[in-house]
C-alpha positions as semicolon CSV with decimal commas, in nm:
position;residue;x (nm);y (nm);z (nm)
1;M;-0,958;4,725;0,542
2;K;-0,664;4,913;0,529
3;L;-0,350;4,729;0,392
4;N;-0,012;4,792;0,501
5;P;0,179;4,805;0,172
6;Q;0,297;4,470;0,188
7;Q;-0,037;4,338;0,210
8;Q;-0,110;4,621;-0,041
9;A;0,173;4,440;-0,250
10;A;0,026;4,067;-0,251
11;V;-0,334;4,194;-0,321
12;D;-0,191;4,359;-0,648
13;Y;0,077;4,153;-0,770
14;L;-0,053;3,913;-1,096
15;G;0,254;3,847;-1,265
16;G;0,258;3,452;-1,188
17;P;0,318;3,294;-0,876
18;L;0,353;3,456;-0,504
19;L;0,420;3,324;-0,192
20;V;0,303;3,525;0,068
21;L;0,487;3,451;0,408
22;A;0,180;3,574;0,663
23;G;0,359;3,572;1,035
24;A;0,130;3,503;1,315
25;G;-0,144;3,790;1,342
26;S;-0,053;3,972;1,056
27;G;-0,384;3,971;0,840
28;K;-0,302;3,686;0,625
29;T;-0,738;3,619;0,589
30;G;-0,778;3,958;0,500
31;V;-0,488;3,964;0,263
32;I;-0,672;3,675;0,119
33;T;-1,015;3,837;0,121
34;Q;-0,922;4,177;-0,039
35;K;-0,759;3,967;-0,351
36;I;-1,099;3,773;-0,415
37;K;-1,246;4,123;-0,427
38;H;-0,930;4,271;-0,636
39;L;-0,950;3,978;-0,883
40;I;-1,353;4,045;-0,922
41;T;-1,373;4,398;-0,943
42;K;-1,040;4,528;-1,060
43;V;-0,880;4,266;-1,310
44;G;-1,196;4,119;-1,434
45;Y;-1,214;3,730;-1,323
46;P;-1,549;3,594;-1,312
47;A;-1,668;3,471;-0,958
48;H;-1,684;3,079;-1,059
49;Q;-1,327;3,117;-1,191
50;I;-1,160;3,168;-0,858
51;A;-1,070;2,943;-0,572
52;A;-0,979;2,997;-0,216
53;I;-0,922;2,684;-0,067
54;T;-0,842;2,656;0,322
55;F;-0,829;2,362;0,597
56;T;-1,093;2,405;0,809
57;N;-1,492;2,453;0,755
58;K;-1,440;2,741;1,008
59;A;-1,162;2,908;0,831
60;A;-1,396;2,920;0,447
61;K;-1,692;3,040;0,695
62;E;-1,506;3,338;0,778
63;M;-1,356;3,410;0,438
64;Q;-1,684;3,359;0,275
65;E;-1,864;3,582;0,565
66;R;-1,601;3,861;0,468
67;V;-1,655;3,834;0,100
68;A;-1,977;3,897;0,165
69;K;-1,952;4,189;0,331
70;M;-1,737;4,314;0,063
71;L;-1,925;4,261;-0,256
72;P;-2,263;4,188;-0,359
73;K;-2,427;3,843;-0,410
74;A;-2,459;3,880;-0,822
75;Q;-2,040;3,952;-0,777
76;T;-1,984;3,643;-0,578
77;R;-2,179;3,380;-0,775
78;G;-1,982;3,059;-0,865
79;L;-1,683;3,190;-0,657
80;T;-1,553;2,884;-0,454
81;I;-1,443;2,946;-0,126
82;C;-1,373;2,539;0,053
83;T;-1,167;2,313;0,162
84;F;-0,918;2,075;0,005
85;H;-1,167;1,808;0,104
86;S;-1,463;1,951;-0,038
87;L;-1,263;2,103;-0,353
88;G;-1,177;1,738;-0,408
89;M;-1,546;1,586;-0,388
90;R;-1,689;1,830;-0,601
91;I;-1,389;1,723;-0,900
92;L;-1,455;1,375;-0,780
93;R;-1,845;1,394;-0,798
94;E;-1,843;1,554;-1,143
95;E;-1,542;1,303;-1,249
96;A;-1,657;0,952;-1,072
97;A;-1,744;0,797;-1,416
98;H;-1,327;0,829;-1,509
99;I;-1,211;0,657;-1,192
100;G;-1,532;0,354;-1,221
101;Y;-1,746;0,529;-0,921
102;K;-2,068;0,625;-0,916
103;K;-2,141;1,006;-0,881
104;N;-2,356;0,915;-0,581
105;F;-2,063;0,742;-0,396
106;S;-2,032;0,743;0,006
107;I;-1,784;0,908;0,195
108;L;-1,690;0,697;0,535
109;D;-1,601;0,867;0,838
110;A;-1,302;0,735;1,020
111;T;-1,497;0,548;1,281
112;D;-1,651;0,320;0,934
113;S;-1,269;0,286;0,815
114;A;-1,167;0,121;1,120
115;K;-1,421;-0,129;1,121
116;I;-1,326;-0,252;0,776
117;I;-0,930;-0,204;0,879
118;S;-1,030;-0,400;1,210
119;E;-1,181;-0,687;1,002
120;L;-0,897;-0,663;0,809
121;I;-0,616;-0,751;1,071
122;G;-0,868;-1,010;1,283
123;G;-0,942;-0,716;1,509
124;S;-0,639;-0,698;1,728
125;G;-0,761;-0,433;1,990
126;K;-0,818;-0,039;1,903
127;E;-0,480;0,096;1,963
128;A;-0,373;-0,156;1,670
129;V;-0,643;-0,066;1,417
130;F;-0,590;0,316;1,513
131;K;-0,221;0,250;1,447
132;A;-0,297;0,113;1,070
133;Q;-0,533;0,343;0,991
134;H;-0,289;0,604;1,046
135;Q;-0,018;0,468;0,871
136;I;-0,269;0,393;0,570
137;S;-0,344;0,803;0,594
138;L;-0,021;0,818;0,558
139;W;0,061;0,613;0,282
140;K;-0,252;0,789;0,110
141;N;-0,097;1,198;0,160
142;D;0,209;1,048;0,049
143;L;0,058;0,913;-0,296
144;Q;0,208;0,557;-0,244
145;T;-0,020;0,311;-0,401
146;P;-0,073;-0,029;-0,196
147;E;0,172;-0,209;-0,421
148;Q;0,440;0,065;-0,378
149;A;0,373;0,043;0,015
150;L;0,426;-0,330;-0,002
151;I;0,758;-0,260;-0,247
152;N;0,881;0,000;0,037
153;A;0,780;-0,168;0,344
154;Q;1,063;-0,196;0,607
155;N;0,931;-0,397;0,846
156;D;0,686;-0,704;0,899
157;W;0,427;-0,478;1,054
158;E;0,470;-0,269;0,735
159;H;0,409;-0,516;0,518
160;Q;0,120;-0,708;0,682
161;T;-0,035;-0,299;0,691
162;A;0,059;-0,286;0,363
163;Q;-0,153;-0,591;0,246
164;A;-0,418;-0,460;0,460
165;Y;-0,433;-0,120;0,255
166;A;-0,445;-0,356;-0,072
167;S;-0,763;-0,511;0,083
168;Y;-0,890;-0,225;0,222
169;Q;-0,893;-0,003;-0,099
170;A;-1,038;-0,318;-0,260
171;T;-1,348;-0,328;0,022
172;L;-1,379;0,077;-0,081
173;E;-1,428;0,033;-0,408
174;S;-1,658;-0,231;-0,374
175;Y;-1,893;-0,016;-0,156
176;Q;-1,879;0,235;-0,415
177;A;-1,725;0,444;-0,113
178;V;-1,418;0,624;-0,054
179;D;-1,250;0,794;0,289
180;F;-1,143;1,175;0,393
181;D;-0,796;1,100;0,238
182;D;-0,969;0,975;-0,101
183;L;-1,116;1,308;-0,174
184;I;-0,798;1,430;-0,210
185;R;-0,549;1,184;-0,354
186;L;-0,813;1,041;-0,617
187;P;-0,845;1,351;-0,795
188;A;-0,495;1,446;-0,785
189;L;-0,459;1,110;-0,969
190;L;-0,715;1,166;-1,211
191;L;-0,567;1,487;-1,311
192;A;-0,219;1,356;-1,321
193;D;-0,336;1,066;-1,533
194;N;-0,601;1,237;-1,742
195;S;-0,508;1,589;-1,984
196;E;-0,844;1,620;-2,097
197;V;-0,976;1,635;-1,735
198;R;-0,689;1,818;-1,600
199;N;-0,732;2,099;-1,899
200;K;-1,109;2,101;-1,790
201;W;-1,043;2,152;-1,439
202;Q;-0,766;2,427;-1,519
203;Q;-0,960;2,641;-1,717
204;R;-1,263;2,633;-1,515
205;L;-1,030;2,756;-1,208
206;R;-0,812;3,013;-1,363
207;Y;-0,683;3,173;-1,017
208;L;-0,613;2,976;-0,676
209;L;-0,548;3,137;-0,369
210;V;-0,403;2,855;-0,065
211;D;-0,399;2,922;0,274
212;E;-0,206;2,765;0,530
213;C;0,039;2,645;0,250
214;Q;0,297;2,491;0,485
215;D;0,052;2,243;0,627
216;T;0,016;2,085;0,289
217;N;0,086;1,719;0,218
218;T;0,214;1,559;-0,095
219;C;-0,098;1,488;-0,181
220;Q;-0,225;1,837;-0,129
221;F;0,040;2,016;-0,278
222;T;0,024;1,789;-0,591
223;L;-0,360;1,903;-0,672
224;M;-0,249;2,232;-0,629
225;K;0,018;2,177;-0,880
226;L;-0,195;2,008;-1,120
227;L;-0,475;2,298;-1,092
228;T;-0,259;2,587;-1,146
229;G;-0,092;2,417;-1,416
230;A;0,284;2,580;-1,577
231;E;0,162;2,892;-1,558
232;G;0,117;2,897;-1,155
233;M;-0,153;3,147;-1,140
234;F;-0,211;3,157;-0,737
235;T;-0,114;3,272;-0,422
236;A;-0,027;3,104;-0,157
237;V;0,004;3,202;0,188
238;G;0,203;3,053;0,473
239;D;0,430;3,043;0,752
240;D;0,719;2,795;0,820
241;D;0,751;2,871;1,168
242;Q;0,370;2,792;1,235
243;S;0,425;2,424;1,079
244;I;0,284;2,201;1,341
245;Y;0,111;1,854;1,164
246;A;0,396;1,683;1,058
247;W;0,247;1,368;1,240
248;R;-0,032;1,392;1,007
249;G;0,172;1,382;0,705
250;A;0,232;1,769;0,659
251;N;0,524;1,876;0,483
252;M;0,732;2,181;0,555
253;E;0,959;2,094;0,244
254;N;0,634;2,185;-0,019
255;L;0,747;2,593;0,046
256;R;1,117;2,494;-0,051
257;K;0,983;2,296;-0,371
258;M;0,757;2,577;-0,453
259;Q;1,051;2,746;-0,519
260;Q;1,206;2,492;-0,745
261;D;0,891;2,414;-0,908
262;Y;0,829;2,796;-0,977
263;P;1,162;2,945;-1,000
264;Q;0,949;3,292;-1,109
265;M;0,771;3,323;-0,795
266;K;0,757;3,606;-0,598
267;I;0,820;3,642;-0,219
268;I;0,593;3,913;-0,010
269;K;0,664;3,889;0,372
270;L;0,394;3,993;0,631
271;E;0,580;4,108;0,914
272;Q;0,356;4,362;1,098
273;N;0,190;4,160;1,388
274;Y;-0,153;4,317;1,488
275;R;-0,257;4,126;1,787
276;S;0,000;4,077;2,051
277;T;0,257;4,373;2,232
278;A;0,616;4,341;2,110
279;R;0,722;4,197;2,414
280;I;0,588;3,863;2,344
281;L;0,664;3,914;1,991
282;K;1,038;3,978;2,141
283;I;0,991;3,624;2,299
284;A;0,861;3,480;2,023
285;N;1,093;3,558;1,771
286;K;1,392;3,457;1,982
287;V;1,264;3,105;2,060
288;I;1,188;3,048;1,691
289;E;1,539;3,209;1,593
290;N;1,675;2,856;1,763
291;N;1,493;2,691;1,447
292;P;1,668;2,650;1,092
293;K;1,488;2,875;0,881
294;L;1,347;2,863;0,521
295;F;1,254;3,219;0,531
296;Q;1,435;3,476;0,775
297;K;1,111;3,739;0,896
298;T;1,089;3,947;1,222
299;L;0,750;3,978;1,366
300;W;0,704;4,351;1,520
301;S;0,440;4,572;1,659
302;Q;0,317;4,930;1,704
303;F;0,119;4,786;2,021
304;G;0,393;4,911;2,261
305;M;0,591;4,660;2,499
306;G;0,313;4,529;2,728
307;E;0,342;4,349;3,038
308;I;0,664;4,120;3,126
309;V;0,567;3,782;3,065
310;K;0,531;3,583;3,414
311;V;0,694;3,178;3,421
312;V;0,568;3,034;3,696
313;A;0,742;2,746;3,853
314;C;0,406;2,533;4,051
315;Q;0,409;2,267;4,276
316;N;0,248;1,991;4,094
317;E;-0,022;1,997;3,880
318;Q;-0,304;2,059;4,163
319;H;-0,132;2,371;4,226
320;E;-0,081;2,452;3,871
321;A;-0,450;2,396;3,781
322;E;-0,564;2,620;4,127
323;W;-0,319;2,916;4,084
324;V;-0,422;2,931;3,691
325;V;-0,772;2,932;3,820
326;S;-0,733;3,184;4,059
327;Q;-0,562;3,424;3,815
328;I;-0,861;3,372;3,603
329;V;-1,110;3,447;3,863
330;K;-0,927;3,779;3,968
331;Q;-0,841;3,888;3,686
332;K;-1,206;3,873;3,559
333;L;-1,328;4,051;3,915
334;V;-1,108;4,352;3,830
335;G;-1,201;4,402;3,482
336;G;-1,561;4,360;3,549
337;D;-1,768;4,375;3,249
338;K;-1,501;4,469;3,023
339;T;-1,362;4,121;3,065
340;Q;-1,513;3,830;2,931
341;Y;-1,421;3,439;3,048
342;A;-1,376;3,423;2,689
343;D;-1,038;3,656;2,702
344;F;-0,898;3,363;2,853
345;A;-0,763;3,044;2,751
346;I;-0,537;2,756;2,875
347;L;-0,326;2,619;2,628
348;Y;-0,160;2,230;2,678
349;R;0,046;2,018;2,471
350;G;-0,187;1,681;2,509
351;N;-0,558;1,603;2,597
352;H;-0,465;1,441;2,918
353;Q;-0,349;1,769;3,087
354;A;-0,680;1,921;3,068
355;R;-0,858;1,696;3,322
356;T;-0,664;1,874;3,672
357;F;-0,800;2,214;3,499
358;E;-1,153;2,104;3,435
359;E;-1,187;2,025;3,790
360;A;-1,006;2,319;3,909
361;L;-1,243;2,565;3,696
362;R;-1,567;2,337;3,852
363;S;-1,478;2,411;4,194
364;A;-1,430;2,740;4,130
365;R;-1,761;2,764;3,930
366;V;-1,594;2,901;3,606
367;P;-1,766;2,865;3,261
368;Y;-1,519;2,650;2,982
369;R;-1,515;2,511;2,683
370;L;-1,335;2,233;2,613
371;S;-1,172;2,218;2,259
372;G;-1,161;1,892;2,057
373;G;-1,443;1,769;2,258
374;Q;-1,656;1,470;2,034
375;S;-1,793;1,592;1,723
376;F;-2,189;1,643;1,694
377;F;-2,156;1,412;1,347
378;D;-1,963;1,161;1,580
379;K;-2,226;1,112;1,824
380;A;-2,395;0,745;1,800
381;E;-2,730;0,877;1,724
382;I;-2,643;1,096;1,437
383;K;-2,457;0,838;1,320
384;D;-2,770;0,609;1,319
385;V;-2,992;0,873;1,189
386;L;-2,723;0,959;0,871
387;S;-2,708;0,593;0,800
388;Y;-3,042;0,599;0,681
389;I;-2,971;0,888;0,459
390;R;-2,630;0,782;0,336
391;L;-2,795;0,460;0,231
392;I;-3,058;0,632;0,046
393;A;-2,807;0,830;-0,119
394;N;-2,617;0,497;-0,207
395;P;-2,764;0,225;-0,170
396;S;-2,401;0,044;-0,258
397;D;-2,320;0,178;0,101
398;D;-2,279;-0,160;0,300
399;P;-2,132;0,012;0,641
400;A;-2,447;0,263;0,619
401;F;-2,691;-0,054;0,549
402;L;-2,575;-0,291;0,850
403;R;-2,609;0,031;1,051
404;A;-2,971;0,144;0,973
405;I;-3,107;-0,266;0,937
406;T;-3,000;-0,285;1,293
407;T;-3,057;0,026;1,449
408;P;-3,330;0,008;1,615
409;K;-3,348;-0,398;1,621
410;R;-3,634;-0,524;1,377
411;G;-3,552;-0,898;1,390
412;I;-3,265;-0,909;1,163
413;G;-2,946;-1,063;1,332
414;E;-2,598;-1,171;1,306
415;A;-2,722;-1,528;1,132
416;T;-2,915;-1,341;0,842
417;L;-2,658;-1,058;0,772
418;G;-2,408;-1,321;0,754
419;K;-2,626;-1,534;0,487
420;L;-2,634;-1,194;0,340
421;N;-2,258;-1,106;0,328
422;A;-2,163;-1,497;0,198
423;Y;-2,420;-1,429;-0,087
424;A;-2,291;-1,064;-0,139
425;H;-1,945;-1,153;-0,115
426;G;-1,996;-1,472;-0,400
427;Q;-2,183;-1,253;-0,611
428;E;-1,972;-0,941;-0,597
429;C;-2,250;-0,698;-0,512
430;S;-2,339;-0,470;-0,216
431;L;-2,549;-0,586;0,102
432;Y;-2,867;-0,396;-0,057
433;E;-2,850;-0,561;-0,349
434;A;-2,823;-0,893;-0,172
435;A;-3,142;-0,813;-0,025
436;Q;-3,335;-0,742;-0,287
437;S;-3,252;-1,096;-0,459
438;E;-3,518;-1,391;-0,450
439;E;-3,200;-1,632;-0,441
440;A;-3,060;-1,467;-0,087
441;L;-3,388;-1,435;0,037
442;A;-3,504;-1,831;-0,019
443;Q;-3,181;-1,883;0,239
444;L;-3,341;-1,733;0,520
445;N;-3,661;-1,879;0,744
446;T;-3,966;-1,695;0,704
447;A;-3,954;-1,473;1,000
448;N;-3,651;-1,339;0,918
449;R;-3,733;-1,279;0,537
450;S;-4,009;-1,134;0,618
451;H;-3,825;-0,827;0,870
452;L;-3,626;-0,766;0,561
453;Q;-3,854;-0,743;0,280
454;A;-4,023;-0,526;0,544
455;F;-3,723;-0,313;0,589
456;M;-3,646;-0,316;0,216
457;Q;-3,961;-0,222;0,106
458;M;-3,964;0,101;0,355
459;M;-3,598;0,188;0,210
460;E;-3,692;0,188;-0,135
461;G;-4,014;0,406;-0,038
462;Y;-3,833;0,694;0,097
463;R;-3,578;0,665;-0,172
464;A;-3,825;0,740;-0,413
465;R;-3,936;1,038;-0,222
466;A;-3,592;1,197;-0,144
467;E;-3,580;1,294;-0,473
468;S;-3,845;1,505;-0,465
469;D;-4,039;1,570;-0,123
470;E;-3,907;1,824;0,132
471;A;-3,607;1,708;0,297
472;G;-3,736;1,782;0,683
473;D;-4,058;1,580;0,555
474;V;-3,871;1,274;0,441
475;I;-3,646;1,242;0,734
476;N;-3,952;1,313;1,031
477;D;-4,149;1,095;0,887
478;L;-3,873;0,804;0,839
479;L;-3,793;0,846;1,194
480;D;-4,190;0,810;1,304
481;E;-4,168;0,485;1,124
482;I;-3,843;0,310;1,287
483;G;-3,968;0,470;1,618
484;Y;-3,625;0,600;1,671
485;E;-3,739;0,833;2,031
486;A;-3,885;0,522;2,170
487;H;-3,594;0,354;2,094
488;L;-3,378;0,580;2,257
489;L;-3,582;0,653;2,552
490;A;-3,606;0,272;2,622
491;N;-3,205;0,222;2,561
492;E;-3,073;0,493;2,753
493;E;-3,061;0,554;3,134
494;G;-3,202;0,893;3,285
495;K;-3,202;1,213;3,099
496;A;-2,951;1,033;2,825
497;G;-3,255;0,937;2,587
498;E;-3,403;1,250;2,629
499;I;-3,092;1,454;2,523
500;K;-2,933;1,213;2,253
501;W;-3,348;1,285;2,062
502;R;-3,265;1,643;2,133
503;N;-2,987;1,595;1,930
504;V;-3,162;1,428;1,658
505;S;-3,412;1,730;1,636
506;D;-3,158;1,978;1,598
507;L;-2,999;1,754;1,302
508;T;-3,385;1,698;1,141
509;A;-3,465;2,083;1,203
510;W;-3,118;2,172;1,035
511;L;-3,155;1,939;0,732
512;A;-3,517;2,091;0,705
513;R;-3,345;2,420;0,694
514;K;-3,082;2,293;0,457
515;G;-3,347;2,191;0,204
516;E;-3,561;2,489;0,223
517;E;-3,283;2,741;0,169
518;D;-3,109;2,566;-0,055
519;G;-3,380;2,435;-0,234
520;K;-3,221;2,055;-0,204
521;T;-3,372;1,733;-0,188
522;L;-3,268;1,493;0,066
523;L;-3,060;1,272;-0,195
524;E;-2,871;1,614;-0,309
525;I;-2,828;1,686;0,120
526;A;-2,710;1,345;0,140
527;Q;-2,460;1,323;-0,108
528;T;-2,238;1,575;0,085
529;I;-2,374;1,498;0,462
530;A;-2,041;1,344;0,535
531;L;-1,836;1,644;0,528
532;M;-2,087;1,878;0,749
533;T;-1,971;2,034;1,042
534;L;-2,195;2,357;1,068
535;L;-2,365;2,243;1,383
536;E;-2,013;2,179;1,528
537;G;-1,867;2,460;1,797
538;K;-2,231;2,616;1,756
539;D;-2,278;2,661;2,159
540;E;-1,900;2,711;2,177
541;E;-1,897;3,082;1,946
542;E;-2,225;3,156;2,165
543;T;-2,072;3,095;2,521
544;D;-1,863;3,320;2,737
545;A;-1,616;3,041;2,897
546;V;-1,242;2,997;2,951
547;K;-1,090;2,830;2,666
548;L;-0,928;2,476;2,722
549;S;-0,746;2,386;2,398
550;T;-0,442;2,203;2,292
551;L;-0,158;2,422;2,128
552;H;-0,239;2,233;1,761
553;A;-0,640;2,315;1,803
554;S;-0,508;2,713;1,907
555;K;-0,375;2,775;1,577
556;G;-0,533;3,067;1,413
557;L;-0,697;3,167;1,754
558;E;-0,647;3,468;2,005
559;Y;-0,690;3,535;2,354
560;P;-0,627;3,847;2,564
561;Y;-0,469;3,682;2,871
562;V;-0,307;3,314;2,741
563;F;-0,178;3,045;3,035
564;L;0,063;2,856;2,871
565;V;0,059;2,537;3,115
566;G;0,270;2,281;3,170
567;C;0,635;2,413;3,000
568;E;0,827;2,097;3,117
569;E;1,089;1,874;2,942
570;G;0,877;1,605;2,836
571;I;0,573;1,765;2,806
572;L;0,665;2,021;2,592
573;P;0,933;1,951;2,388
574;H;0,728;1,609;2,432
575;S;0,994;1,297;2,518
576;D;0,876;1,141;2,225
577;S;0,943;1,433;1,963
578;V;1,312;1,455;2,208
579;E;1,374;1,087;2,112
580;E;1,303;1,113;1,736
581;G;1,472;1,437;1,683
582;N;1,179;1,645;1,634
583;V;1,242;1,919;1,866
584;E;1,201;2,173;1,579
585;E;0,846;2,130;1,568
586;E;0,768;2,126;1,910
587;R;0,948;2,477;1,905
588;R;0,743;2,576;1,646
589;L;0,435;2,472;1,907
590;M;0,588;2,696;2,141
591;Y;0,585;2,947;1,924
592;V;0,223;2,903;1,828
593;G;0,137;2,912;2,185
594;I;0,323;3,237;2,253
595;T;0,181;3,426;1,949
596;R;-0,235;3,348;2,035
597;A;-0,138;3,600;2,344
598;K;-0,290;3,936;2,237
599;R;-0,187;4,143;2,592
600;Q;-0,097;3,908;2,856
601;L;0,113;3,585;2,812
602;T;0,197;3,344;3,170
603;L;0,406;3,003;3,126
604;T;0,398;2,726;3,418
605;H;0,561;2,435;3,503
606;C;0,541;2,213;3,807
607;I;0,826;2,124;4,028
608;K;0,725;1,766;4,014
609;R;0,456;1,598;3,880
610;K;0,250;1,222;3,912
611;R;0,271;0,999;3,663
612;M;0,234;0,632;3,634
613;G;0,167;0,677;4,029
614;S;0,504;0,832;4,079
615;W;0,631;1,125;4,156
616;Q;0,891;1,275;3,910
617;F;1,069;1,611;3,875
618;P;1,099;1,727;3,570
619;E;1,306;2,019;3,411
620;P;1,185;2,333;3,281
621;S;1,123;2,366;2,930
622;R;1,424;2,428;2,744
623;F;1,231;2,678;2,522
624;I;1,226;2,882;2,865
625;D;1,592;2,954;2,869
626;E;1,604;3,040;2,491
627;M;1,352;3,378;2,599
628;P;1,560;3,674;2,667
629;P;1,574;3,728;3,084
630;E;1,524;4,088;3,035
631;D;1,104;4,005;2,927
632;I;1,007;3,731;3,170
633;K;0,983;3,744;3,548
634;I;1,033;3,397;3,728
635;L;0,812;3,324;3,985
636;G;0,852;3,037;4,247
637;R;1,170;2,856;4,170
638;K;1,426;2,816;4,387
639;G;1,608;3,152;4,432
640;G;1,320;3,336;4,257
641;D;1,037;3,557;4,383
642;P;0,718;3,363;4,547
643;V;0,447;3,305;4,339
644;V;0,231;3,488;4,650
645;S;0,331;3,618;4,958
646;K;0,225;3,377;5,240
647;E;-0,026;3,661;5,364
648;E;-0,196;3,653;5,010
649;G;-0,192;3,271;5,010
650;R;-0,343;3,226;5,319
651;S;-0,677;3,480;5,197
652;N;-0,653;3,479;4,826
653;L;-0,927;3,208;4,754
654;A;-1,145;3,287;5,028
655;S;-1,163;3,648;4,934
656;L;-1,220;3,570;4,545
657;R;-1,494;3,311;4,654
658;S;-1,657;3,640;4,910
659;M;-1,607;3,870;4,599
660;L;-1,753;3,628;4,379
661;A;-2,062;3,557;4,566
662;A;-2,063;3,971;4,599
663;K;-2,095;4,040;4,294
664;K;-2,378;3,750;4,187
665;S;-2,606;3,885;4,462
C-alpha cells in the first residue's frame, strides 16, 4: 500500500498521543495496519506489547488478515487485534480473583439478561423489559453504579429501574456471570481502583491503536485512558462526522476530552477519499457543514466529478420499491458480467422500510441479503446446544442450567425446578450445586429425583471429558445421548427440524475444527464461546446479492451503486430525533449514507406514504435542500422532470423481464 503524505505521517509519528481524523474512505484501516508493521519492524516493539482495538469482530478480522499478508507469523506472535469486549474479557479472565470471580465465569447474552430483568420487574411485557434493559446498559456504559443511578433518578420509572439494576447486578454476581457491558465496565473499574493491576497491563500493552474512537462510550474511553497511562502512547483513529451511535451510549465529546486530557496530542487529518467521485463528496461536504464542528475537514477525490446525483420523488412506497428494483435490474443487464448484484445497496433509516423492497426484489427474482438478520448464535437450536457447553464451563451458570435441563424434556418440570430454586436461594448456592445436595434431593419424589440425578451424572461425565477429550467427540456424543436431533424433528413442522439440525451440525463441525486448529479442549473453547460470531455473515460474504441495510449497519462499507431511500421528514431525519433536538446525528446518518457510494448515488422520497392505515404526505428531507442544486437532478416532483417517460413507463417492466429471461436461457 502506497501511503499519501498524511497517512505516512500518521504511521511514523511516535512522539506521544496521536489523533488521526480519518474521513470516510480515507484509508484508515490501512494506516492502522501499516503502523502495526512500522512498530514491529522499524521501531522494535515486540508484537505482544501492541494492541489494536476495534468495535466489531469483522473489523478485527479484516485487520488480522491484512497484517498476516504484511508480516510473517513469527513477527506477529502475541499481537492483539480484537474488540473492546474481547480485550475486556481477556483482562477479566486473568484478573477475576481481584473482583471475586472465578476465571471460568459465564457471559450472558441479551436474551439471558432480559429473562433476569423480566423476573425482577414482574414480567411487564417485552417492551418494558427492553426499555429497562437498555437503561441499565446506558448506566453501565456511563460507569454509573446502581447506587449512583438511584441517587440520580429523575422519575419513578428511573427509580424503579435503578432498584432493578441493583438486584440484577447482585443476581449476576451470584451466578458468577457478567453481561456484555460488564466485559468493559468491570476491567475499567478494576484498573481505576487497583494500581498494581493497572501498572501490569500498562507494561504489557505498551502501544494502543484504537479504531472508530468517536464511537466510544464513557466506559470504553476510560478503559483506553487507563491502559495508556499518562504518557498516552496511542494512536486513536476516528471521524466526528460519522458519530451515529449516541442511542447506545457513544459520546462524541470523548474526542474533545481527549484534547483536554492529552494537551500534547498531535492531530493529523486524512481528507483524501479513495472511494467516491468528487460530486458525491461535494454533496456530502455541503450537508455535513451544517453541523457544528469539533474539527474542520473537507473530503476530496482524484476520481473526477462523476455522475449527477438523482433525487427521485415516487408516488408511494410501492412505487419507490418497484422503481429502485427496476433500476437495479436495468443496470445489471446493461453492465453484464462486469456488474454484480453485490455492487448495489439499498440503504434506509429503519428496518420497517425493508419489507416493500424485499417484496419487489422477490417479484423481480433478484437475490438480496438483509443486514441485521438473526444472528447464527441467536437461533434457538444453537442457544440450546450452547447452554450445555456453558454449563460444562461454569456450573454456576443458572440460566444455562435451566435451559439445558429442560431441553429436551426429561421429566423435570416447574415443580422440581421451583424446589431447587428455593433451596439454592436459601443456601446462596447455584442450581447445579443444589441438584447435588442430598437435602435438596430429599424434597423431590422418587421419579423426579431419578431424572435429576441422571442429568447430573451425565453432565459430570461430560465435564470430566471436556478437559481432555477432542472437542468434536465430546459435543457429538452429548447430542447423541440427549437425542437432540430426534427432539428437533419431533417438535418442528415440515423441513424446519432438518434445517435446525443442519445449523447444529454446522456448529459442531466448527467446534471440532476450532479444537483441532487451536489445540483447545471443549472447556477452553466454551469459556470464550459467548463472544464468538464466526459463523455470522458467512453466506453473506459468499453470495452475489443486493444489500438491504440500515444506515447504522452500513457504516464502514462501500458500494458502486447506492440507493438511499425514504429521504423524508419524519424518516430521515426521524421524527423522534427532531422532537428531541438530535437533528445533528440524523445529518451525520445522511452523511454516512452518501459516502457509502463509489460511483452512483440515488436518493428517493415518497409524495405520499401510508402510516397506521392512513395516507400521509411527507415533505422531502431537509437534508436534500442542503445539497448543492447544480449537483443534483430532481425527478418526479411537480415542476421537475418525470421519473420516466410515458412510453418507457408502459414497456419498462415487460422489456426488463424479457431481457432477463433471454439472459437466463
